[in-house]
Amino acid sequence: LCCCEYVDRRGERNHLAACCCDCEDLDEGCERWLTCRSLPPGALERIADTVADRLRVPWFAGAVKINVSLVPPLLLLPVFLHVAALHFLLGLVVLTSLPVVVLWYYYLTHRRKERTLFFLSLGLFSLGYMYYVFLQEVVPRGHVGFSQVLALTCGLVLMLAALSRAKKDPGYLPTPASHQRLPDKSVRGSSNGLHGVAVSGAAGSRAVNGEAKGYSRMSAGEPASAKKDWCAKCQLVRPARAGHCRLCGRCVRRLDHHCVWINSCVGEQNHQAFILALSFFMLTSVYGITLTLHTVCRGRTPFVALFYCPGAYSDYSSALSFTCVWYCAIVTAGMGYILLIQLLNISYNVTEREARLALRDNTGRRLLGGLVIDTGQYNRGFLCNWGHFLSLGSSPPQRSAEDIV
């Protein structure tokens, strides 16, 4: 393949210059739209798949496909922030509508059970763009010292390092290469991985026929209680607190939740890195907001300046910096809420998945105004709960009291 050629989704050799050729679905859709007729079922999906397949850039070994979800944050975020900096009312409208649009897209993808890079690209590009605005608009004013810029940069680097670690294996349970089929009457429990409790015989078993410790294949001769945590999708018996992620299509050891901001699950192997990334983000963001407000609105405390800064729109540079501060404040508030829930769950030794199941089955207690759901199953006290969390992933899964239900 030359740099402008590629193999399309139908397995045929194609060229970037032919991106507008053979668009029968698009032609039919435009014709029906002009004649005020409804589109046939599935037409929009076919058009979207065709556009996504043809959106490519030239590369050495052939044109590389661009993920469509990466494009909106890169193009729209700078435009929206610059428009918001033109006037106070425009800023109010833009900064109010952005969270609404993001939440709408989240519920849309969540309902369709789709994985998307939109939120990860939005988060990373927001960090990069906020850092760029800080260096271009705030630092040249002369009120921020070199040591402060260095501290902010170090916080950003540490957060990205923790985020990179959180993106790695969350603790996937390997799918057995071969598995035994069960009679329909012997399979109990949920096939989507949201129900069931592991038992001692399955969770703590050693490797058999090359399988790792902590999971096993189901056999027809096992007791009925062991079949309650059988995952029909992955064809294995899960250890205690493991769950099946419907977005990743894999079972994860001590599954907490699937985080759209890292486009991955949060489980036993990356939960600590996830908390660390959130903590570094909070510290770095609050520090950057404080430095910017001290520069744009001098003589006022950061909290007062966030709501009352008369000179913010006196020039475009100050307006853009103030708009970015408010954007960062909105994102920081959302991430702060996520971090708070995570810290409370760790303190009670409960995962998001377990809290959701407890609410569904009405088996948990609402504490602290409903911020945390205490299932009481693994709660061993504040210090023991945090000790258990800090030891996650430090050693191979072993049989413990928590694996015996």
PDB file of N, CA, C and O in Angstrom, residues 11-82:
ATOM      1  N   GLY A  11     -12.882  -5.103   3.228  1.00  0.00           N
ATOM      2  CA  GLY A  11     -11.735  -5.870   2.773  1.00  0.00           C
ATOM      3  C   GLY A  11     -11.244  -5.501   1.394  1.00  0.00           C
ATOM      4  O   GLY A  11     -10.424  -6.225   0.816  1.00  0.00           O
ATOM      5  N   GLU A  12     -11.723  -4.385   0.845  1.00  0.00           N
ATOM      6  CA  GLU A  12     -11.334  -3.967  -0.498  1.00  0.00           C
ATOM      7  C   GLU A  12     -10.288  -2.860  -0.430  1.00  0.00           C
ATOM      8  O   GLU A  12     -10.278  -2.045   0.494  1.00  0.00           O
ATOM      9  N   ARG A  13      -9.418  -2.835  -1.405  1.00  0.00           N
ATOM     10  CA  ARG A  13      -8.379  -1.814  -1.489  1.00  0.00           C
ATOM     11  C   ARG A  13      -8.997  -0.505  -1.963  1.00  0.00           C
ATOM     12  O   ARG A  13      -9.715  -0.482  -2.956  1.00  0.00           O
ATOM     13  N   ASN A  14      -8.698   0.581  -1.245  1.00  0.00           N
ATOM     14  CA  ASN A  14      -9.318   1.863  -1.563  1.00  0.00           C
ATOM     15  C   ASN A  14      -8.280   2.965  -1.465  1.00  0.00           C
ATOM     16  O   ASN A  14      -7.155   2.741  -1.022  1.00  0.00           O
ATOM     17  N   HIS A  15      -8.669   4.183  -1.879  1.00  0.00           N
ATOM     18  CA  HIS A  15      -7.752   5.316  -1.929  1.00  0.00           C
ATOM     19  C   HIS A  15      -8.420   6.518  -1.275  1.00  0.00           C
ATOM     20  O   HIS A  15      -9.647   6.672  -1.318  1.00  0.00           O
ATOM     21  N   LEU A  16      -7.596   7.381  -0.649  1.00  0.00           N
ATOM     22  CA  LEU A  16      -8.152   8.573   0.006  1.00  0.00           C
ATOM     23  C   LEU A  16      -8.870   9.486  -0.968  1.00  0.00           C
ATOM     24  O   LEU A  16      -9.829  10.171  -0.608  1.00  0.00           O
ATOM     25  N   ALA A  17      -8.421   9.521  -2.226  1.00  0.00           N
ATOM     26  CA  ALA A  17      -9.052  10.396  -3.218  1.00  0.00           C
ATOM     27  C   ALA A  17     -10.474   9.955  -3.540  1.00  0.00           C
ATOM     28  O   ALA A  17     -11.259  10.744  -4.076  1.00  0.00           O
ATOM     29  N   ALA A  18     -10.805   8.708  -3.200  1.00  0.00           N
ATOM     30  CA  ALA A  18     -12.142   8.192  -3.489  1.00  0.00           C
ATOM     31  C   ALA A  18     -13.052   8.278  -2.279  1.00  0.00           C
ATOM     32  O   ALA A  18     -14.028   7.533  -2.183  1.00  0.00           O
ATOM     33  N   CYS A  19     -12.745   9.197  -1.364  1.00  0.00           N
ATOM     34  CA  CYS A  19     -13.532   9.267  -0.124  1.00  0.00           C
ATOM     35  C   CYS A  19     -14.971   9.693  -0.367  1.00  0.00           C
ATOM     36  O   CYS A  19     -15.849   9.406   0.452  1.00  0.00           O
ATOM     37  N   CYS A  20     -15.240  10.380  -1.476  1.00  0.00           N
ATOM     38  CA  CYS A  20     -16.608  10.834  -1.763  1.00  0.00           C
ATOM     39  C   CYS A  20     -17.286   9.997  -2.834  1.00  0.00           C
ATOM     40  O   CYS A  20     -18.352  10.372  -3.324  1.00  0.00           O
ATOM     41  N   CYS A  21     -16.665   8.880  -3.221  1.00  0.00           N
ATOM     42  CA  CYS A  21     -17.244   8.019  -4.255  1.00  0.00           C
ATOM     43  C   CYS A  21     -18.074   6.912  -3.613  1.00  0.00           C
ATOM     44  O   CYS A  21     -17.857   6.535  -2.463  1.00  0.00           O
ATOM     45  N   ASP A  22     -18.999   6.374  -4.386  1.00  0.00           N
ATOM     46  CA  ASP A  22     -19.819   5.237  -3.963  1.00  0.00           C
ATOM     47  C   ASP A  22     -20.502   5.510  -2.622  1.00  0.00           C
ATOM     48  O   ASP A  22     -20.393   4.739  -1.677  1.00  0.00           O
ATOM     49  N   CYS A  23     -21.212   6.626  -2.550  1.00  0.00           N
ATOM     50  CA  CYS A  23     -21.913   7.000  -1.317  1.00  0.00           C
ATOM     51  C   CYS A  23     -23.422   6.866  -1.526  1.00  0.00           C
ATOM     52  O   CYS A  23     -24.169   7.839  -1.434  1.00  0.00           O
ATOM     53  N   GLU A  24     -23.866   5.634  -1.841  1.00  0.00           N
ATOM     54  CA  GLU A  24     -25.280   5.435  -2.130  1.00  0.00           C
ATOM     55  C   GLU A  24     -26.159   5.770  -0.926  1.00  0.00           C
ATOM     56  O   GLU A  24     -27.201   6.421  -1.069  1.00  0.00           O
ATOM     57  N   ASP A  25     -25.721   5.337   0.258  1.00  0.00           N
ATOM     58  CA  ASP A  25     -26.524   5.617   1.461  1.00  0.00           C
ATOM     59  C   ASP A  25     -26.627   7.107   1.724  1.00  0.00           C
ATOM     60  O   ASP A  25     -27.696   7.620   2.078  1.00  0.00           O
ATOM     61  N   LEU A  26     -25.514   7.840   1.543  1.00  0.00           N
ATOM     62  CA  LEU A  26     -25.541   9.283   1.766  1.00  0.00           C
ATOM     63  C   LEU A  26     -26.389   9.975   0.697  1.00  0.00           C
ATOM     64  O   LEU A  26     -27.153  10.905   1.004  1.00  0.00           O
ATOM     65  N   ASP A  27     -26.265   9.537  -0.552  1.00  0.00           N
ATOM     66  CA  ASP A  27     -27.075  10.133  -1.618  1.00  0.00           C
ATOM     67  C   ASP A  27     -28.558   9.905  -1.365  1.00  0.00           C
ATOM     68  O   ASP A  27     -29.384  10.818  -1.518  1.00  0.00           O
ATOM     69  N   GLU A  28     -28.886   8.685  -0.971  1.00  0.00           N
ATOM     70  CA  GLU A  28     -30.290   8.386  -0.701  1.00  0.00           C
ATOM     71  C   GLU A  28     -30.797   9.175   0.501  1.00  0.00           C
ATOM     72  O   GLU A  28     -31.926   9.678   0.498  1.00  0.00           O
ATOM     73  N   GLY A  29     -29.930   9.313   1.533  1.00  0.00           N
ATOM     74  CA  GLY A  29     -30.334  10.083   2.700  1.00  0.00           C
ATOM     75  C   GLY A  29     -30.582  11.546   2.365  1.00  0.00           C
ATOM     76  O   GLY A  29     -31.560  12.133   2.829  1.00  0.00           O
ATOM     77  N   CYS A  30     -29.696  12.147   1.564  1.00  0.00           N
ATOM     78  CA  CYS A  30     -29.891  13.549   1.164  1.00  0.00           C
ATOM     79  C   CYS A  30     -31.148  13.707   0.306  1.00  0.00           C
ATOM     80  O   CYS A  30     -31.900  14.687   0.453  1.00  0.00           O
ATOM     81  N   GLU A  31     -31.380  12.756  -0.582  1.00  0.00           N
ATOM     82  CA  GLU A  31     -32.572  12.839  -1.435  1.00  0.00           C
ATOM     83  C   GLU A  31     -33.848  12.740  -0.607  1.00  0.00           C
ATOM     84  O   GLU A  31     -34.808  13.494  -0.823  1.00  0.00           O
ATOM     85  N   ARG A  32     -33.857  11.833   0.361  1.00  0.00           N
ATOM     86  CA  ARG A  32     -35.043  11.697   1.214  1.00  0.00           C
ATOM     87  C   ARG A  32     -35.229  12.930   2.101  1.00  0.00           C
ATOM     88  O   ARG A  32     -36.360  13.335   2.385  1.00  0.00           O
ATOM     89  N   TRP A  33     -34.093  13.524   2.543  1.00  0.00           N
ATOM     90  CA  TRP A  33     -34.204  14.723   3.370  1.00  0.00           C
ATOM     91  C   TRP A  33     -34.768  15.890   2.564  1.00  0.00           C
ATOM     92  O   TRP A  33     -35.603  16.653   3.062  1.00  0.00           O
ATOM     93  N   LEU A  34     -34.334  16.028   1.311  1.00  0.00           N
ATOM     94  CA  LEU A  34     -34.827  17.125   0.468  1.00  0.00           C
ATOM     95  C   LEU A  34     -36.293  16.938   0.098  1.00  0.00           C
ATOM     96  O   LEU A  34     -37.026  17.919  -0.094  1.00  0.00           O
ATOM     97  N   THR A  35     -36.730  15.693  -0.023  1.00  0.00           N
ATOM     98  CA  THR A  35     -38.127  15.429  -0.380  1.00  0.00           C
ATOM     99  C   THR A  35     -38.997  15.176   0.849  1.00  0.00           C
ATOM    100  O   THR A  35     -40.142  14.734   0.707  1.00  0.00           O
ATOM    101  N   CYS A  36     -38.424  15.440   2.050  1.00  0.00           N
ATOM    102  CA  CYS A  36     -39.167  15.320   3.309  1.00  0.00           C
ATOM    103  C   CYS A  36     -39.708  13.910   3.541  1.00  0.00           C
ATOM    104  O   CYS A  36     -40.833  13.719   4.025  1.00  0.00           O
ATOM    105  N   ARG A  37     -38.880  12.930   3.199  1.00  0.00           N
ATOM    106  CA  ARG A  37     -39.247  11.544   3.468  1.00  0.00           C
ATOM    107  C   ARG A  37     -38.347  10.995   4.569  1.00  0.00           C
ATOM    108  O   ARG A  37     -37.220  11.434   4.734  1.00  0.00           O
ATOM    109  N   SER A  38     -38.867  10.030   5.315  1.00  0.00           N
ATOM    110  CA  SER A  38     -38.094   9.455   6.409  1.00  0.00           C
ATOM    111  C   SER A  38     -37.016   8.519   5.877  1.00  0.00           C
ATOM    112  O   SER A  38     -37.161   7.915   4.808  1.00  0.00           O
ATOM    113  N   LEU A  39     -35.947   8.402   6.641  1.00  0.00           N
ATOM    114  CA  LEU A  39     -34.846   7.533   6.253  1.00  0.00           C
ATOM    115  C   LEU A  39     -35.188   6.077   6.538  1.00  0.00           C
ATOM    116  O   LEU A  39     -35.912   5.781   7.499  1.00  0.00           O
ATOM    117  N   PRO A  40     -34.685   5.154   5.737  1.00  0.00           N
ATOM    118  CA  PRO A  40     -34.916   3.736   6.015  1.00  0.00           C
ATOM    119  C   PRO A  40     -34.196   3.314   7.287  1.00  0.00           C
ATOM    120  O   PRO A  40     -33.229   3.955   7.709  1.00  0.00           O
ATOM    121  N   PRO A  41     -34.628   2.241   7.922  1.00  0.00           N
ATOM    122  CA  PRO A  41     -33.986   1.786   9.171  1.00  0.00           C
ATOM    123  C   PRO A  41     -32.504   1.459   8.965  1.00  0.00           C
ATOM    124  O   PRO A  41     -32.135   0.801   7.997  1.00  0.00           O
ATOM    125  N   GLY A  42     -31.686   1.957   9.876  1.00  0.00           N
ATOM    126  CA  GLY A  42     -30.255   1.674   9.815  1.00  0.00           C
ATOM    127  C   GLY A  42     -29.465   2.540   8.866  1.00  0.00           C
ATOM    128  O   GLY A  42     -28.250   2.342   8.720  1.00  0.00           O
ATOM    129  N   ALA A  43     -30.101   3.514   8.209  1.00  0.00           N
ATOM    130  CA  ALA A  43     -29.388   4.336   7.226  1.00  0.00           C
ATOM    131  C   ALA A  43     -28.343   5.217   7.897  1.00  0.00           C
ATOM    132  O   ALA A  43     -27.213   5.336   7.412  1.00  0.00           O
ATOM    133  N   LEU A  44     -28.702   5.848   9.007  1.00  0.00           N
ATOM    134  CA  LEU A  44     -27.749   6.718   9.694  1.00  0.00           C
ATOM    135  C   LEU A  44     -26.548   5.932  10.216  1.00  0.00           C
ATOM    136  O   LEU A  44     -25.409   6.412  10.161  1.00  0.00           O
ATOM    137  N   GLU A  45     -26.792   4.704  10.709  1.00  0.00           N
ATOM    138  CA  GLU A  45     -25.683   3.885  11.192  1.00  0.00           C
ATOM    139  C   GLU A  45     -24.736   3.523  10.064  1.00  0.00           C
ATOM    140  O   GLU A  45     -23.510   3.550  10.231  1.00  0.00           O
ATOM    141  N   ARG A  46     -25.294   3.193   8.889  1.00  0.00           N
ATOM    142  CA  ARG A  46     -24.441   2.844   7.741  1.00  0.00           C
ATOM    143  C   ARG A  46     -23.639   4.043   7.263  1.00  0.00           C
ATOM    144  O   ARG A  46     -22.464   3.927   6.906  1.00  0.00           O
ATOM    145  N   ILE A  47     -24.265   5.215   7.245  1.00  0.00           N
ATOM    146  CA  ILE A  47     -23.552   6.426   6.838  1.00  0.00           C
ATOM    147  C   ILE A  47     -22.431   6.739   7.819  1.00  0.00           C
ATOM    148  O   ILE A  47     -21.302   7.076   7.418  1.00  0.00           O
ATOM    149  N   ALA A  48     -22.726   6.623   9.129  1.00  0.00           N
ATOM    150  CA  ALA A  48     -21.709   6.891  10.147  1.00  0.00           C
ATOM    151  C   ALA A  48     -20.550   5.912  10.045  1.00  0.00           C
ATOM    152  O   ALA A  48     -19.377   6.294  10.179  1.00  0.00           O
ATOM    153  N   ASP A  49     -20.844   4.626   9.797  1.00  0.00           N
ATOM    154  CA  ASP A  49     -19.782   3.625   9.656  1.00  0.00           C
ATOM    155  C   ASP A  49     -18.919   3.921   8.431  1.00  0.00           C
ATOM    156  O   ASP A  49     -17.687   3.763   8.483  1.00  0.00           O
ATOM    157  N   THR A  50     -19.534   4.360   7.342  1.00  0.00           N
ATOM    158  CA  THR A  50     -18.773   4.674   6.127  1.00  0.00           C
ATOM    159  C   THR A  50     -17.871   5.880   6.336  1.00  0.00           C
ATOM    160  O   THR A  50     -16.700   5.874   5.943  1.00  0.00           O
ATOM    161  N   VAL A  51     -18.418   6.919   6.974  1.00  0.00           N
ATOM    162  CA  VAL A  51     -17.610   8.112   7.240  1.00  0.00           C
ATOM    163  C   VAL A  51     -16.452   7.781   8.177  1.00  0.00           C
ATOM    164  O   VAL A  51     -15.309   8.204   7.957  1.00  0.00           O
ATOM    165  N   ALA A  52     -16.718   7.003   9.219  1.00  0.00           N
ATOM    166  CA  ALA A  52     -15.668   6.624  10.160  1.00  0.00           C
ATOM    167  C   ALA A  52     -14.591   5.789   9.488  1.00  0.00           C
ATOM    168  O   ALA A  52     -13.402   5.909   9.812  1.00  0.00           O
ATOM    169  N   ASP A  53     -14.978   4.937   8.548  1.00  0.00           N
ATOM    170  CA  ASP A  53     -13.996   4.100   7.849  1.00  0.00           C
ATOM    171  C   ASP A  53     -13.149   4.905   6.878  1.00  0.00           C
ATOM    172  O   ASP A  53     -11.971   4.587   6.656  1.00  0.00           O
ATOM    173  N   ARG A  54     -13.699   5.961   6.309  1.00  0.00           N
ATOM    174  CA  ARG A  54     -12.958   6.744   5.304  1.00  0.00           C
ATOM    175  C   ARG A  54     -12.213   7.934   5.898  1.00  0.00           C
ATOM    176  O   ARG A  54     -11.465   8.598   5.178  1.00  0.00           O
ATOM    177  N   LEU A  55     -12.414   8.209   7.170  1.00  0.00           N
ATOM    178  CA  LEU A  55     -11.709   9.319   7.804  1.00  0.00           C
ATOM    179  C   LEU A  55     -10.301   8.844   8.168  1.00  0.00           C
ATOM    180  O   LEU A  55     -10.074   8.271   9.234  1.00  0.00           O
ATOM    181  N   ARG A  56      -9.335   9.100   7.300  1.00  0.00           N
ATOM    182  CA  ARG A  56      -7.973   8.599   7.455  1.00  0.00           C
ATOM    183  C   ARG A  56      -6.976   9.681   7.063  1.00  0.00           C
ATOM    184  O   ARG A  56      -7.319  10.652   6.375  1.00  0.00           O
ATOM    185  N   VAL A  57      -5.737   9.481   7.483  1.00  0.00           N
ATOM    186  CA  VAL A  57      -4.636  10.370   7.115  1.00  0.00           C
ATOM    187  C   VAL A  57      -3.539   9.532   6.478  1.00  0.00           C
ATOM    188  O   VAL A  57      -3.357   8.352   6.822  1.00  0.00           O
ATOM    189  N   PRO A  58      -2.800  10.092   5.519  1.00  0.00           N
ATOM    190  CA  PRO A  58      -1.726   9.330   4.864  1.00  0.00           C
ATOM    191  C   PRO A  58      -0.648   8.919   5.871  1.00  0.00           C
ATOM    192  O   PRO A  58      -0.317   9.670   6.791  1.00  0.00           O
ATOM    193  N   TRP A  59      -0.118   7.703   5.678  1.00  0.00           N
ATOM    194  CA  TRP A  59       0.966   7.199   6.512  1.00  0.00           C
ATOM    195  C   TRP A  59       1.854   6.301   5.677  1.00  0.00           C
ATOM    196  O   TRP A  59       1.538   5.984   4.527  1.00  0.00           O
ATOM    197  N   PHE A  60       2.993   5.895   6.237  1.00  0.00           N
ATOM    198  CA  PHE A  60       4.014   5.200   5.462  1.00  0.00           C
ATOM    199  C   PHE A  60       3.510   3.879   4.885  1.00  0.00           C
ATOM    200  O   PHE A  60       3.698   3.606   3.706  1.00  0.00           O
ATOM    201  N   ALA A  61       2.897   3.052   5.693  1.00  0.00           N
ATOM    202  CA  ALA A  61       2.466   1.726   5.238  1.00  0.00           C
ATOM    203  C   ALA A  61       0.999   1.703   4.841  1.00  0.00           C
ATOM    204  O   ALA A  61       0.394   0.639   4.766  1.00  0.00           O
ATOM    205  N   GLY A  62       0.422   2.844   4.594  1.00  0.00           N
ATOM    206  CA  GLY A  62      -0.984   2.935   4.239  1.00  0.00           C
ATOM    207  C   GLY A  62      -1.701   3.950   5.117  1.00  0.00           C
ATOM    208  O   GLY A  62      -1.249   4.267   6.212  1.00  0.00           O
ATOM    209  N   ALA A  63      -2.821   4.455   4.624  1.00  0.00           N
ATOM    210  CA  ALA A  63      -3.563   5.481   5.353  1.00  0.00           C
ATOM    211  C   ALA A  63      -4.062   4.939   6.684  1.00  0.00           C
ATOM    212  O   ALA A  63      -4.566   3.817   6.762  1.00  0.00           O
ATOM    213  N   VAL A  64      -3.898   5.741   7.728  1.00  0.00           N
ATOM    214  CA  VAL A  64      -4.271   5.333   9.083  1.00  0.00           C
ATOM    215  C   VAL A  64      -5.647   5.890   9.425  1.00  0.00           C
ATOM    216  O   VAL A  64      -5.939   7.063   9.183  1.00  0.00           O
ATOM    217  N   LYS A  65      -6.479   5.044  10.005  1.00  0.00           N
ATOM    218  CA  LYS A  65      -7.831   5.444  10.377  1.00  0.00           C
ATOM    219  C   LYS A  65      -7.816   6.329  11.612  1.00  0.00           C
ATOM    220  O   LYS A  65      -7.082   6.071  12.565  1.00  0.00           O
ATOM    221  N   ILE A  66      -8.605   7.387  11.585  1.00  0.00           N
ATOM    222  CA  ILE A  66      -8.725   8.312  12.710  1.00  0.00           C
ATOM    223  C   ILE A  66     -10.001   7.995  13.470  1.00  0.00           C
ATOM    224  O   ILE A  66     -11.071   7.876  12.876  1.00  0.00           O
ATOM    225  N   ASN A  67      -9.867   7.844  14.767  1.00  0.00           N
ATOM    226  CA  ASN A  67     -11.048   7.635  15.591  1.00  0.00           C
ATOM    227  C   ASN A  67     -11.883   8.911  15.618  1.00  0.00           C
ATOM    228  O   ASN A  67     -11.397   9.977  16.003  1.00  0.00           O
ATOM    229  N   VAL A  68     -13.138   8.803  15.209  1.00  0.00           N
ATOM    230  CA  VAL A  68     -14.002   9.983  15.094  1.00  0.00           C
ATOM    231  C   VAL A  68     -14.192  10.665  16.436  1.00  0.00           C
ATOM    232  O   VAL A  68     -14.308  11.894  16.513  1.00  0.00           O
ATOM    233  N   SER A  69     -14.204   9.912  17.517  1.00  0.00           N
ATOM    234  CA  SER A  69     -14.439  10.503  18.836  1.00  0.00           C
ATOM    235  C   SER A  69     -13.287  11.384  19.298  1.00  0.00           C
ATOM    236  O   SER A  69     -13.443  12.142  20.261  1.00  0.00           O
ATOM    237  N   LEU A  70     -12.116  11.304  18.626  1.00  0.00           N
ATOM    238  CA  LEU A  70     -10.995  12.157  19.004  1.00  0.00           C
ATOM    239  C   LEU A  70     -11.111  13.564  18.440  1.00  0.00           C
ATOM    240  O   LEU A  70     -10.488  14.497  18.953  1.00  0.00           O
ATOM    241  N   VAL A  71     -11.895  13.727  17.389  1.00  0.00           N
ATOM    242  CA  VAL A  71     -11.919  15.000  16.662  1.00  0.00           C
ATOM    243  C   VAL A  71     -12.669  16.109  17.397  1.00  0.00           C
ATOM    244  O   VAL A  71     -12.158  17.234  17.501  1.00  0.00           O
ATOM    245  N   PRO A  72     -13.896  15.874  17.930  1.00  0.00           N
ATOM    246  CA  PRO A  72     -14.645  16.993  18.543  1.00  0.00           C
ATOM    247  C   PRO A  72     -13.898  17.739  19.634  1.00  0.00           C
ATOM    248  O   PRO A  72     -13.899  18.989  19.623  1.00  0.00           O
ATOM    249  N   PRO A  73     -13.244  17.073  20.600  1.00  0.00           N
ATOM    250  CA  PRO A  73     -12.535  17.858  21.628  1.00  0.00           C
ATOM    251  C   PRO A  73     -11.422  18.725  21.048  1.00  0.00           C
ATOM    252  O   PRO A  73     -11.231  19.862  21.485  1.00  0.00           O
ATOM    253  N   LEU A  74     -10.690  18.212  20.074  1.00  0.00           N
ATOM    254  CA  LEU A  74      -9.568  18.958  19.513  1.00  0.00           C
ATOM    255  C   LEU A  74     -10.030  20.200  18.775  1.00  0.00           C
ATOM    256  O   LEU A  74      -9.333  21.221  18.755  1.00  0.00           O
ATOM    257  N   LEU A  75     -11.199  20.136  18.163  1.00  0.00           N
ATOM    258  CA  LEU A  75     -11.683  21.269  17.360  1.00  0.00           C
ATOM    259  C   LEU A  75     -12.603  22.200  18.139  1.00  0.00           C
ATOM    260  O   LEU A  75     -12.502  23.427  18.025  1.00  0.00           O
ATOM    261  N   LEU A  76     -13.498  21.636  18.933  1.00  0.00           N
ATOM    262  CA  LEU A  76     -14.553  22.450  19.537  1.00  0.00           C
ATOM    263  C   LEU A  76     -14.129  23.125  20.834  1.00  0.00           C
ATOM    264  O   LEU A  76     -14.588  24.237  21.119  1.00  0.00           O
ATOM    265  N   LEU A  77     -13.275  22.477  21.651  1.00  0.00           N
ATOM    266  CA  LEU A  77     -12.920  23.065  22.943  1.00  0.00           C
ATOM    267  C   LEU A  77     -12.249  24.430  22.802  1.00  0.00           C
ATOM    268  O   LEU A  77     -12.676  25.401  23.454  1.00  0.00           O
ATOM    269  N   PRO A  78     -11.197  24.593  21.965  1.00  0.00           N
ATOM    270  CA  PRO A  78     -10.607  25.942  21.816  1.00  0.00           C
ATOM    271  C   PRO A  78     -11.597  26.959  21.269  1.00  0.00           C
ATOM    272  O   PRO A  78     -11.602  28.118  21.710  1.00  0.00           O
ATOM    273  N   VAL A  79     -12.435  26.527  20.333  1.00  0.00           N
ATOM    274  CA  VAL A  79     -13.412  27.452  19.749  1.00  0.00           C
ATOM    275  C   VAL A  79     -14.394  27.926  20.813  1.00  0.00           C
ATOM    276  O   VAL A  79     -14.674  29.134  20.946  1.00  0.00           O
ATOM    277  N   PHE A  80     -14.938  27.008  21.593  1.00  0.00           N
ATOM    278  CA  PHE A  80     -15.911  27.378  22.621  1.00  0.00           C
ATOM    279  C   PHE A  80     -15.295  28.296  23.678  1.00  0.00           C
ATOM    280  O   PHE A  80     -15.917  29.278  24.105  1.00  0.00           O
ATOM    281  N   LEU A  81     -14.071  27.995  24.103  1.00  0.00           N
ATOM    282  CA  LEU A  81     -13.444  28.821  25.132  1.00  0.00           C
ATOM    283  C   LEU A  81     -13.125  30.220  24.612  1.00  0.00           C
ATOM    284  O   LEU A  81     -13.272  31.206  25.339  1.00  0.00           O
ATOM    285  N   HIS A  82     -12.691  30.338  23.365  1.00  0.00           N
ATOM    286  CA  HIS A  82     -12.412  31.662  22.801  1.00  0.00           C
ATOM    287  C   HIS A  82     -13.705  32.456  22.588  1.00  0.00           C
ATOM    288  O   HIS A  82     -13.715  33.683  22.768  1.00  0.00           O
TER     289      HIS A  82
END
